C-alpha positions as MATLAB code, in Angstrom:
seq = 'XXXXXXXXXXXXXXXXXXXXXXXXXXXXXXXXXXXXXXXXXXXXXXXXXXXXXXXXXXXXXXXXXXXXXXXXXXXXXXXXXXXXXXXXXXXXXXXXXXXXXXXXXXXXXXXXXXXXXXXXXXXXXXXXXXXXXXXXXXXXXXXXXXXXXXXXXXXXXXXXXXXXXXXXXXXXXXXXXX';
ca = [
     -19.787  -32.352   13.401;
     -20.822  -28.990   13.488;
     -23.102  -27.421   10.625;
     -20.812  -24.349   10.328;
     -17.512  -24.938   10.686;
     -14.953  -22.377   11.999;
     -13.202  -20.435    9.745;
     -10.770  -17.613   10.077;
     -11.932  -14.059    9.188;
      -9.965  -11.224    8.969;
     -11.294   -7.973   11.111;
     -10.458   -4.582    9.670;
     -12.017   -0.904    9.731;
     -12.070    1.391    6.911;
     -12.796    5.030    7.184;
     -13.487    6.816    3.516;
     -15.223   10.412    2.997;
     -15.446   12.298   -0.716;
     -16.664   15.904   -1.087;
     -17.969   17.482   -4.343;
     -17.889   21.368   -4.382;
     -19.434   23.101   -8.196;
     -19.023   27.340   -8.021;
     -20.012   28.997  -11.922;
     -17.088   31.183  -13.355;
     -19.273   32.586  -15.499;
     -22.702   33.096  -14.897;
     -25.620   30.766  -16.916;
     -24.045   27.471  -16.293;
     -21.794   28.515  -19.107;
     -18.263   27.935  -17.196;
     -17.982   25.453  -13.748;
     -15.034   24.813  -11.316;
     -15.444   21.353  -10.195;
     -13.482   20.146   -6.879;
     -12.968   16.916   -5.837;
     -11.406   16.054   -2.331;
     -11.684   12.242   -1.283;
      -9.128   10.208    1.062;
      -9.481    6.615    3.090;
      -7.955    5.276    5.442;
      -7.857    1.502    6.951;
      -6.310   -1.216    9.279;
      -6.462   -4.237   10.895;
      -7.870   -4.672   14.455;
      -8.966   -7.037   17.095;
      -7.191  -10.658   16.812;
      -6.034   -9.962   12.837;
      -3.934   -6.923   14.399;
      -1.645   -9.511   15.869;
      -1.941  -12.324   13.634;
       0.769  -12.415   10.619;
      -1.274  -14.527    8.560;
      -3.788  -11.733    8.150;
      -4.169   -9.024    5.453;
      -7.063   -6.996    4.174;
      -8.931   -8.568    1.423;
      -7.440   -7.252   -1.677;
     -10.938   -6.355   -2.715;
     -11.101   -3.846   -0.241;
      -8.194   -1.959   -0.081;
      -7.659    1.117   -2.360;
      -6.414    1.723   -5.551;
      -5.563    4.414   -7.366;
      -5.215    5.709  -11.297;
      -7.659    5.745  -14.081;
     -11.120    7.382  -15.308;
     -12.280    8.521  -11.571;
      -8.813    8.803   -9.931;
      -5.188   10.655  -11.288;
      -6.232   10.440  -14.949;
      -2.518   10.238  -16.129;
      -1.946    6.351  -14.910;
      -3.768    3.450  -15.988;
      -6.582    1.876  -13.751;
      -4.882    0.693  -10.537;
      -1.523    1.851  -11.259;
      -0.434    4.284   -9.400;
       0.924    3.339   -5.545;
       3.810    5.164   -3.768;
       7.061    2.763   -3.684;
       7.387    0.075   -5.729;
       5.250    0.196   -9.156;
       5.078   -3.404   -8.760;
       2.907   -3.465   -5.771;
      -0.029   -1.233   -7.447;
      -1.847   -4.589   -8.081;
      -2.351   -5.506   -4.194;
      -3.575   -1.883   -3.449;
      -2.636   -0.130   -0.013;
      -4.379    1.041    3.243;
      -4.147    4.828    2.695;
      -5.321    6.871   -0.004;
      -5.733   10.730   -1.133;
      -7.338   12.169   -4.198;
      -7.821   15.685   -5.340;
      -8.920   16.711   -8.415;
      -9.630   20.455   -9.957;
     -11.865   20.736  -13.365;
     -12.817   23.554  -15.460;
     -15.813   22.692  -17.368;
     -16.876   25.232  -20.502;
     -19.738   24.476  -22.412;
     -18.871   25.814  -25.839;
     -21.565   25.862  -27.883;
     -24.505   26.506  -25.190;
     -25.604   29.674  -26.829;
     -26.697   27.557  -29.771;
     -29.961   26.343  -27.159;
     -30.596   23.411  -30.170;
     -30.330   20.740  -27.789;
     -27.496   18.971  -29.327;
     -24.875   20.629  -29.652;
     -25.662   22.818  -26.745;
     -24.882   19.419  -24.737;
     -21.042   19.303  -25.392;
     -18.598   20.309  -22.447;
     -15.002   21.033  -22.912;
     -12.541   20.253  -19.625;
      -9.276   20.872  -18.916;
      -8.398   19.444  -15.532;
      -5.510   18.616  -12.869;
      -5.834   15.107  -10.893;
      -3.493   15.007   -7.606;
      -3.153   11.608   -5.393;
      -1.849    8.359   -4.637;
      -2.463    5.303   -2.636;
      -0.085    4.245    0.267;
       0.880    1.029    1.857;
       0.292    2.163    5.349;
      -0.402    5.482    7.053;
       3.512    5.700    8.089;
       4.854    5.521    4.725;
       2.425    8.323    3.818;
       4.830   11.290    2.129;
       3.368   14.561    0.737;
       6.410   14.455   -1.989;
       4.622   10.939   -3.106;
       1.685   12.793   -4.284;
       1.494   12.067   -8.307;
       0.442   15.035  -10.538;
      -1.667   14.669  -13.692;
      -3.235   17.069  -16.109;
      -5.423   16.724  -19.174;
      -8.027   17.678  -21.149;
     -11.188   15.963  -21.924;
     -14.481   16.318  -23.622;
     -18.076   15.452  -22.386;
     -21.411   14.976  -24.048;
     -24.717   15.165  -21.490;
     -27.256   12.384  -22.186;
     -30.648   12.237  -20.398;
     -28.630    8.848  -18.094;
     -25.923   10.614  -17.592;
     -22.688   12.077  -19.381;
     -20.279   10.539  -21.935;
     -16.820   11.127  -21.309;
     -13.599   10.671  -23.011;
     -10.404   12.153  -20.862;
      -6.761   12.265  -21.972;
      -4.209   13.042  -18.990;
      -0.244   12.731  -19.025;
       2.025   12.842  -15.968;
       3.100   16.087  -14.640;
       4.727   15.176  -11.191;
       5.404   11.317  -11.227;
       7.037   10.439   -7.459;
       7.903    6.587   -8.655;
      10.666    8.088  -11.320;
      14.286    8.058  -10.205;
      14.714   12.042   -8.869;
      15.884   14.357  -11.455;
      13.368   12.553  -13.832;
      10.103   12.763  -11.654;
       8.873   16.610  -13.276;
       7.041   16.542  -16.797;
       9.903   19.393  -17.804;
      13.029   16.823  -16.628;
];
């Protein structure tokens, strides 16, 4: 007997890249326009491209909705399709998001209330089974508002985002205003 036995492994590449980009509307850290661009991409290759019996793990494939994706879905709910299949993920994904961040009360300088940032923001994206199902009038369109507190570890958050542009609704029924 062998000390490790075969077992079957499933060979896939994924390909992910985020950017960040911060400007100040208004000068003194007193208004920021926050961008977020971030898309993936993967497959199966090698022997799993031809086998049937393999998949990508489902802990590796993307997911979209929630906190730090389109804020107007729940965590992992939003996929292109079938609302149904949001819980295995997909292979393809793009995110966008655009924030405006106001500090309200920064000309108090106390160091406490100075720390509290309003938002208003508009999250863009969705997750795909594979890159040939990939439709730009699939892209799901939040919007919200949300309020953030800065801590010396980091900030608190709380977000609240409905659906503008939901692709998954029967047409006629998709837009916020239908």
């Amino acid at each position: 007997t062998k000390a490790f036995p075969k077992h079957p492994f499933t060979q896939f590449y994924r390909i992910s890249a985020t950017g960040r980009w911060y400007t100040e509307v208004i000068p003194h850290r007193f208004s920021i326009l926050a961008f977020k661009l971030k898309g993936g991409i993967e497959d199966l290759y090698g022997g799993s491209k031809s086998d049937p019996t393999r998949s990508i793990p489902q802990t590796h494939r993307f997911y979209a909705g929630g906190g730090n994706s389109v804020r107007g879905w729940n965590s992992r709910e939003l996929i292109a399709g079938d609302p149904v299949l949001a819980q295995y993920g997909g292979n393809v994904s793009l995110e966008g998001s655009v924030e405006l961040r106001t500090a309200v009360l920064q000309s108090l300088k106390d160091d406490l209330f100075d720390k509290i940032w309003l938002v208003q923001f508009v999250d863009v994206g969705n997750v795909w089974g594979k890159m040939r199902d990939f439709r730009l009038s699939e892209v799901a369109i939040a919007a919200g508002l949300g309020i953030r507190y800065e801590t010396f570890f980091g900030p608190f958050r709380m977000d609240w985002g409905f659906r503008v542009f939901n692709p998954s609704e029967p047409p006629g029924q998709r837009w916020i205003t239908q």
